[in-house]
Tab-separated table of C-alpha atoms in Angstrom:
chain	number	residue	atom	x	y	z
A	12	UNK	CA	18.313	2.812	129.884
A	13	UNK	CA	20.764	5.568	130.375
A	14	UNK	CA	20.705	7.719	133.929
A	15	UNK	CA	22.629	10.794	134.685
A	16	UNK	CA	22.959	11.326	138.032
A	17	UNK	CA	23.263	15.020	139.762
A	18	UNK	CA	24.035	15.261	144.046
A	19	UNK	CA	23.593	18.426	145.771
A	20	UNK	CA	25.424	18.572	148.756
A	21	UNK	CA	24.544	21.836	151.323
A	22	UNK	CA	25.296	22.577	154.819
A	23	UNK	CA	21.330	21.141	155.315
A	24	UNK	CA	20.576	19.037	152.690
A	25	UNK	CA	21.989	16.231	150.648
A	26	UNK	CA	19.881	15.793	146.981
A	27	UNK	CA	20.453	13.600	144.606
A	28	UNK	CA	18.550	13.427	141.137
A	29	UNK	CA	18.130	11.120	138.456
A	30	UNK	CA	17.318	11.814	134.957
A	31	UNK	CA	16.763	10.283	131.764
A	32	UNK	CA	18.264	11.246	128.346
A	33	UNK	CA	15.091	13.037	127.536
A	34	UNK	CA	15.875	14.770	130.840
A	35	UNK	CA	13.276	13.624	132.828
A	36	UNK	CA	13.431	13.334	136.243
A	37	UNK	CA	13.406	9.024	136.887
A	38	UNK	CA	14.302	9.183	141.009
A	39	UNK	CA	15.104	11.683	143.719
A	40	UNK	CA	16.007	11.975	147.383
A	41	UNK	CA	15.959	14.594	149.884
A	42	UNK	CA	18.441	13.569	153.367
A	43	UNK	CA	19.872	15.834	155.720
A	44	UNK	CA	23.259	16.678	155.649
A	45	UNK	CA	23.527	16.706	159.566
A	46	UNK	CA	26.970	18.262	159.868
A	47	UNK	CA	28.420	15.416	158.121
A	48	UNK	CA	28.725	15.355	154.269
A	49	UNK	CA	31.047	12.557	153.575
A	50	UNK	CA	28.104	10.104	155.773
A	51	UNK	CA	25.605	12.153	154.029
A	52	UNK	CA	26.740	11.346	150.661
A	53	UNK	CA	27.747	7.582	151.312
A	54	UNK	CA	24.237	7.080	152.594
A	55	UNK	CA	22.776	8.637	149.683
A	56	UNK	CA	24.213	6.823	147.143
A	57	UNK	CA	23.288	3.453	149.209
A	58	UNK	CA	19.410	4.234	149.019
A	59	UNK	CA	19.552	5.350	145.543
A	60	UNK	CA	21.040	2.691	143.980
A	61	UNK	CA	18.660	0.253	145.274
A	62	UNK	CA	15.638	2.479	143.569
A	63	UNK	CA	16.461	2.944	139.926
A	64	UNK	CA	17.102	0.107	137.477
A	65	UNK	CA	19.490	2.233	134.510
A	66	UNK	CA	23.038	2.491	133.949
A	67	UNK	CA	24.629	5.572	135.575
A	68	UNK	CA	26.275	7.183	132.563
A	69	UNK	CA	27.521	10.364	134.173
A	70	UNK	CA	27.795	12.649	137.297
A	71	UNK	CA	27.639	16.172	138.169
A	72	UNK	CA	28.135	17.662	141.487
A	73	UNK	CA	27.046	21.492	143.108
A	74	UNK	CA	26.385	22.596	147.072
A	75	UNK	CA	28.910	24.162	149.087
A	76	UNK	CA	30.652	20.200	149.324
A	77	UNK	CA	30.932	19.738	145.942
A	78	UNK	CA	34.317	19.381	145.483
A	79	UNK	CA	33.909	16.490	148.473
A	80	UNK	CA	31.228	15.280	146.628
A	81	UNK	CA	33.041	15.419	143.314
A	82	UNK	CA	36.268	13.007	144.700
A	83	UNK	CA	34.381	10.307	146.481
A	84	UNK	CA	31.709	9.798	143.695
A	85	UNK	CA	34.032	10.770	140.598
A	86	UNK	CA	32.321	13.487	139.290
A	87	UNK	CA	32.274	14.268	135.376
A	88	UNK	CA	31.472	17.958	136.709
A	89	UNK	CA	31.662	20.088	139.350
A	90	UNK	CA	29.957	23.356	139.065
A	91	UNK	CA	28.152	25.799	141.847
A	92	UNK	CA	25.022	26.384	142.869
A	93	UNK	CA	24.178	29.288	140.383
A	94	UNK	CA	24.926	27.567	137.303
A	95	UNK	CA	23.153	24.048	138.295
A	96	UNK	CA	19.768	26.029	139.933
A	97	UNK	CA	20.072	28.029	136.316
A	98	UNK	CA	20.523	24.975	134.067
A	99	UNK	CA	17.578	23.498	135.665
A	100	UNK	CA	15.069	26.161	135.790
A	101	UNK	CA	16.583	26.557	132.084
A	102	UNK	CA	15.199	22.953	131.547
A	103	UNK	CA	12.149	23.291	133.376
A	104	UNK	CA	10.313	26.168	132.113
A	105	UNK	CA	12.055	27.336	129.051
A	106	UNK	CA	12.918	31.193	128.881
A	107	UNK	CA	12.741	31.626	132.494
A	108	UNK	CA	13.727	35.179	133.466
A	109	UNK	CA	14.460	34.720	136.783
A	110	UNK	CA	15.217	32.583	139.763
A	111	UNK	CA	14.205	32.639	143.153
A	112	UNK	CA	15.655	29.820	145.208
A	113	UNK	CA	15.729	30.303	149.282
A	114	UNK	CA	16.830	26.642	151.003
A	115	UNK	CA	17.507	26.358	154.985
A	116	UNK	CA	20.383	28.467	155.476
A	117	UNK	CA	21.030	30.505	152.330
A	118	UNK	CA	19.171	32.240	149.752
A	119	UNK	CA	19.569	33.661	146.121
A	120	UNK	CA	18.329	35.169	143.355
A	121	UNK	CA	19.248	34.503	139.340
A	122	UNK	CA	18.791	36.564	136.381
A	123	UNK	CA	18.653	35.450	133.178
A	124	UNK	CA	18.764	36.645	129.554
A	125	UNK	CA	18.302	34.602	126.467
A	126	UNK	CA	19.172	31.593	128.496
A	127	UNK	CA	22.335	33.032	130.009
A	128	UNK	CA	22.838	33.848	133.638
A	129	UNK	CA	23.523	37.687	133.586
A	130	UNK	CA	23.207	38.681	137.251
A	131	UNK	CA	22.824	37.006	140.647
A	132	UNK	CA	22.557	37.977	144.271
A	133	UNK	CA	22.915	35.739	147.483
A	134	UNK	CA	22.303	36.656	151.246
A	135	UNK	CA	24.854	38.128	154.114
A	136	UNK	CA	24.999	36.483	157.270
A	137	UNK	CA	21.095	37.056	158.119
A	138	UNK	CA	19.165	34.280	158.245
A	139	UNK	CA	15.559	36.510	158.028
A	140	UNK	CA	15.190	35.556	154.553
A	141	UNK	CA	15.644	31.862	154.474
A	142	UNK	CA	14.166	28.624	155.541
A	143	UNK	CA	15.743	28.302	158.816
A	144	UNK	CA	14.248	31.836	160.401
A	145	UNK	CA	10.570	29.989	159.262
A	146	UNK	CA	11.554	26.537	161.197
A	147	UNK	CA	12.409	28.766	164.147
A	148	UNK	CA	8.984	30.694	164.200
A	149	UNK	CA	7.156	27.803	163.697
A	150	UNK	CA	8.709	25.981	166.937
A	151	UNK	CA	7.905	29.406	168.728
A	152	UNK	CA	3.738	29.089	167.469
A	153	UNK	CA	4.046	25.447	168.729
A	154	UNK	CA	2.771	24.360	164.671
A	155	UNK	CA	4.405	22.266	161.779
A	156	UNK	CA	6.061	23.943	159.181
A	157	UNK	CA	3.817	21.799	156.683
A	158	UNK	CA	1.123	23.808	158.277
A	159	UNK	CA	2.787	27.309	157.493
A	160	UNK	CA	1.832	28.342	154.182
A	161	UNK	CA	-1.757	27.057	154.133
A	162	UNK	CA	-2.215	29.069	157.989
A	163	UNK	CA	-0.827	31.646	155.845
A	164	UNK	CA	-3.385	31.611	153.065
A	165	UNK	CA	-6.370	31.598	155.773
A	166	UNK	CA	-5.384	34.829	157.247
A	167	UNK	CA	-7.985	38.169	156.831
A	168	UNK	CA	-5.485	40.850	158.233
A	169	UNK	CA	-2.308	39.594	157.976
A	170	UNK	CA	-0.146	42.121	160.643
A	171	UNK	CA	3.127	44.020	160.205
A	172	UNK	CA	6.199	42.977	161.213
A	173	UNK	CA	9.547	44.209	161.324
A	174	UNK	CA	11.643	41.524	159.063
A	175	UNK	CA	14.739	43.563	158.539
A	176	UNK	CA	16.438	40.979	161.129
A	177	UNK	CA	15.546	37.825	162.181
A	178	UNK	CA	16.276	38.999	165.946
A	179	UNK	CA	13.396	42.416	165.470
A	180	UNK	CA	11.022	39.683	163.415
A	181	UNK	CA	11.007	37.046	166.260
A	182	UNK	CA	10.416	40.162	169.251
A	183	UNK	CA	7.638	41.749	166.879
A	184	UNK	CA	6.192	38.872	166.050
A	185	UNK	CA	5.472	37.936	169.985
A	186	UNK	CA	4.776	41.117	170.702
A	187	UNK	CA	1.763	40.675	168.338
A	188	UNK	CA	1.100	37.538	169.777
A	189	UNK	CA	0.713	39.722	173.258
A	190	UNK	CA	-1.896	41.802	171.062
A	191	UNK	CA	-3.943	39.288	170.694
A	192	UNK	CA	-3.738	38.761	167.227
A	193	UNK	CA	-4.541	35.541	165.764
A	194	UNK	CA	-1.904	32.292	164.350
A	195	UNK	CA	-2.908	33.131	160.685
A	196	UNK	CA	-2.550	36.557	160.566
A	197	UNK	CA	0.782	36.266	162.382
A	198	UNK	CA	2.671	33.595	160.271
A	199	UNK	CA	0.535	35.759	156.904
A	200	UNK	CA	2.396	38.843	158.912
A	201	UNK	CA	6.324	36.450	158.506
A	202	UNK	CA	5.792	35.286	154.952
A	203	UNK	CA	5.247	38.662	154.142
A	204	UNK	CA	8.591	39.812	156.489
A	205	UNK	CA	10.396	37.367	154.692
A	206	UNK	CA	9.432	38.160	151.244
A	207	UNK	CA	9.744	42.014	151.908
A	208	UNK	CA	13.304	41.076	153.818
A	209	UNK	CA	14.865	39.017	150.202
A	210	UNK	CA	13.520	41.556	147.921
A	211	UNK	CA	15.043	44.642	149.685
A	212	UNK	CA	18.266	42.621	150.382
A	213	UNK	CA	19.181	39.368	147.685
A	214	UNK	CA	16.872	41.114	144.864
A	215	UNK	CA	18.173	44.455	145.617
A	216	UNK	CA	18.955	46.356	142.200
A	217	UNK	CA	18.251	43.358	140.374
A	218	UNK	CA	15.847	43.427	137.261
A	219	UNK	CA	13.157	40.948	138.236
A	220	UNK	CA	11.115	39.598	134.544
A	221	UNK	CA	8.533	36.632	134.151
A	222	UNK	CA	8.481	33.825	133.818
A	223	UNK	CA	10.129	33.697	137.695
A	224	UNK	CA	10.573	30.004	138.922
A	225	UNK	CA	10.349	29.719	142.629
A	226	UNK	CA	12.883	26.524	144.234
A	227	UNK	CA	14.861	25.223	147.050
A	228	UNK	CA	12.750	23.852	150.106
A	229	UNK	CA	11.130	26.867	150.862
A	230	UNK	CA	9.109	26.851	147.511
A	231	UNK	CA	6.725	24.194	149.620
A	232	UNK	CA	5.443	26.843	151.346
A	233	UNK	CA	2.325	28.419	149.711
A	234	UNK	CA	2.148	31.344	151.866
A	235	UNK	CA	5.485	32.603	150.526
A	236	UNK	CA	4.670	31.842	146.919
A	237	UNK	CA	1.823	34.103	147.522
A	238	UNK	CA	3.118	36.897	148.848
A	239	UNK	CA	6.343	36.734	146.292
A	240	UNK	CA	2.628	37.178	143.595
A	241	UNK	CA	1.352	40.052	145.972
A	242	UNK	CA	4.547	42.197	145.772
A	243	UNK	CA	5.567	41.307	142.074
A	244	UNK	CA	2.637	41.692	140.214
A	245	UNK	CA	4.075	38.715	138.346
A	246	UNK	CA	2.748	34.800	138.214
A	247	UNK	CA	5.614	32.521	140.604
A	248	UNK	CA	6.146	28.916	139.035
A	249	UNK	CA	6.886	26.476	141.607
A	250	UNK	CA	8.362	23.322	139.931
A	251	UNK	CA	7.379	20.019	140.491
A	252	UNK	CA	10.572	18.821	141.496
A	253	UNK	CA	11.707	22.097	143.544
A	254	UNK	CA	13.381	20.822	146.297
A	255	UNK	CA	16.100	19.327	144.177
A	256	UNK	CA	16.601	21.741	141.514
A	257	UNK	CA	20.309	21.822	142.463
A	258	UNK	CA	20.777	18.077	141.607
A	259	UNK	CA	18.519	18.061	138.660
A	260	UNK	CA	20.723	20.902	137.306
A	261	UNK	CA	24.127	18.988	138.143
A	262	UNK	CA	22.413	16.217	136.290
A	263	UNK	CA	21.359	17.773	133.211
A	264	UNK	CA	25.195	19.256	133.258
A	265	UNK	CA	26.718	15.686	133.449
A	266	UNK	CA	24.974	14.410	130.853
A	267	UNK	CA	26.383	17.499	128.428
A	268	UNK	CA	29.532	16.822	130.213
A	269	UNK	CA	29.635	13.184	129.096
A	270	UNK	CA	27.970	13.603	125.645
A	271	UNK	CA	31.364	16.228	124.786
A	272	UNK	CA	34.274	13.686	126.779
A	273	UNK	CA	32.590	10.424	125.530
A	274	UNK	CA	33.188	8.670	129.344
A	275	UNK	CA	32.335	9.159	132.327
A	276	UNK	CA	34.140	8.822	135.649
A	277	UNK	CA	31.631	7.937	137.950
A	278	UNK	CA	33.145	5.259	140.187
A	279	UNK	CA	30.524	3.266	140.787
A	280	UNK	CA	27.780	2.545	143.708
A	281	UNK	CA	30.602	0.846	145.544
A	282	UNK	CA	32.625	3.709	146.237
A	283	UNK	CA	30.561	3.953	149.333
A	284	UNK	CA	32.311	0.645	150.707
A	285	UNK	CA	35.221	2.975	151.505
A	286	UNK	CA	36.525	4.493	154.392
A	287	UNK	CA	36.472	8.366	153.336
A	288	UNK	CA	37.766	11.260	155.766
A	289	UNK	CA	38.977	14.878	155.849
A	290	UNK	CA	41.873	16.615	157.809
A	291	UNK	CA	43.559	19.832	157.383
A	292	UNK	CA	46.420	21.794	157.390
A	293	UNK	CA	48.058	25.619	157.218
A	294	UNK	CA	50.757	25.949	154.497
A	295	UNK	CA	53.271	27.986	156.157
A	296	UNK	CA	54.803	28.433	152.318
A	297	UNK	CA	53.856	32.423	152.561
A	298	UNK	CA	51.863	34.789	154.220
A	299	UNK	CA	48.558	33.637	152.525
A	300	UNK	CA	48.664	31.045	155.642
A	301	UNK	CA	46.198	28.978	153.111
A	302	UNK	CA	43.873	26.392	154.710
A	303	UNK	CA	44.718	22.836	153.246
A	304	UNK	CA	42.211	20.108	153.189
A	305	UNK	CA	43.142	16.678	152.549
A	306	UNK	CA	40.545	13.916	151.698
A	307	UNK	CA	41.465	10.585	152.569
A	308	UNK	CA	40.684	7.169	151.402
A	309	UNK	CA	41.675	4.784	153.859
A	310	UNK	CA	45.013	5.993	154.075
A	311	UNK	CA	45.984	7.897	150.881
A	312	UNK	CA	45.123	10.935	149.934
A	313	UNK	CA	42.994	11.152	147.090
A	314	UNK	CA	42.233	14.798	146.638
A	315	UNK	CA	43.713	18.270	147.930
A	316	UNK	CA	42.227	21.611	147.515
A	317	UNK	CA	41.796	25.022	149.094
A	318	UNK	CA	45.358	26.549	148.358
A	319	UNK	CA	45.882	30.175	146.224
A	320	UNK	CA	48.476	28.732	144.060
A	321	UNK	CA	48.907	25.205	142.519
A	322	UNK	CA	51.783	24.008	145.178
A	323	UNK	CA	49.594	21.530	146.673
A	324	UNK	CA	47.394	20.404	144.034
A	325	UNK	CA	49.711	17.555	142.514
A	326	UNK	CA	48.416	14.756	145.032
């Protein structure tokens, strides 16, 4: 049996995906990144290979590492987060409209047309609409963040709070606390921040049509899927598979990839048995002052990128 293989690599997460020809999703895994992407993906690869019994017959890549990811795995594609969330939403519930996919650190929204990404949004440097600013509140209520969204469903008033900012959200939301008010009602109050925070922000402008699909890790939480329903007016689809929409996408683009070229360049499981690393420099060449990275295998360099102009791309 044939596998195409998608990896997701983001500043939190590390996903990988495994589909069939039929595109069907075989295997998965969820790690954390940790701060380091080249251990992330090496350990990745280790535990997957060990859990799926089909030849690999292509590779896609997406997250802000990609191109890292791309080198040390030898990707047949390499394409961002927009275009692999949109592929696989695409593939998941055909003629979705639109995309709403909020992970740990970074959120966005995608609109499409006819299959065809037309418009997209992300977030600024706020964290109020994205996983992360949930993690943080559910520290402060002393509860797991598997307990958020059904707390969140249990609530009978849920209160008001400010969730313009993340800083405001976190000094309302004690001050409620203070109040008196009860754990439901508060973390009903924060889904409801959060939502109200990406729709006035990410979604701004945006033309938002059914079917919406609703991924990235957040999309566990029910409380948030509810309150997207509440201010939309519009049925949320949360996929089955929707913390690793990113990967599933990056597979499902690999296998079109491969199907085109006729070869892939995946370079095998054991491409973790090397010694990757990354160092940098500053081209002094002109006043762009570009930021070079290197990636090294053992002690070549396999892989440059991150220049405005194609001086440094020959490796």
């Amino acid at each position: 049996m044939k596998g195409y293989m998608g990896v997701d690599v983001g500043s939190v997460s590390t996903n990988i995906a495994i589909i069939n020809e039929e595109q069907e999703v075989i295997e998965k895994l969820y790690l954390r990144t940790e701060g380091q992407p080249i251990k992330a993906i090496k350990k990745g690869l280790m535990e997957i290979k060990d859990r799926v019994d089909c030849e690999i017959s292509g590779v896609g890549t997406t997250g802000s590492a990609r191109q890292l990811a791309g080198v040390i795995i030898g990707a047949d594609t390499v394409k961002n987060e927009i275009t692999a969330h949109a592929v696989a939403a695409s593939t998941v519930v055909p003629g979705v409209q639109t995309v709403l996919e909020i992970g740990g650190q970074d959120s966005k929204i995608i609109v499409l047309r006819d299959g065809v990404v037309v418009d997209f949004g992300m977030n600024t440097v706020c964290a109020a609409g994205t996983g992360s600013f949930l993690d943080q509140q559910a520290s402060r209520l002393n509860i797991s963040i598997e307990e958020f969204g059904g707390l969140a469903l249990q609530a009978n008033a849920p209160v008001r709070i400010a969730g313009r900012c993340s800083v405001f959200a976190e000094s309302d939301m004690i001050h409620k606390q203070q109040l008196g008010h009860n754990v439901e009602d508060i973390i009903a109050g924060l889904s409801e921040a959060l939502v109200k925070n990406y729709l006035n922000n990410v979604a701004q402008g945006k033309e938002i049509l059914g079917p919406i699909v609703f991924q990235g890790g957040v999309a566990a939480n029910e409380g948030i899927k509810v309150a997207f329903e509440e201010e939309l007016g519009l049925e949320v689809v949360v996929p089955e598979y929707y913390d690793v929409m990113g990967a599933i996408g990056s597979a499902v683009l690999a296998q079109e990839a491969v199907n085109e070229k006729g070869r892939t360049d995946f370079k095998g499981f054991n491409t973790t048995d090397f010694n990757y690393h990354a160092s940098s420099f500053e081209c002094e060449g002109c006043p762009n002052s570009c930021e070079v990275i290197n990636i090294h295998q053992g002690d070549e360099v396999i892989a440059r990128w991150g220049s405005k102009c194609p001086k440094w791309e020959a490796v």
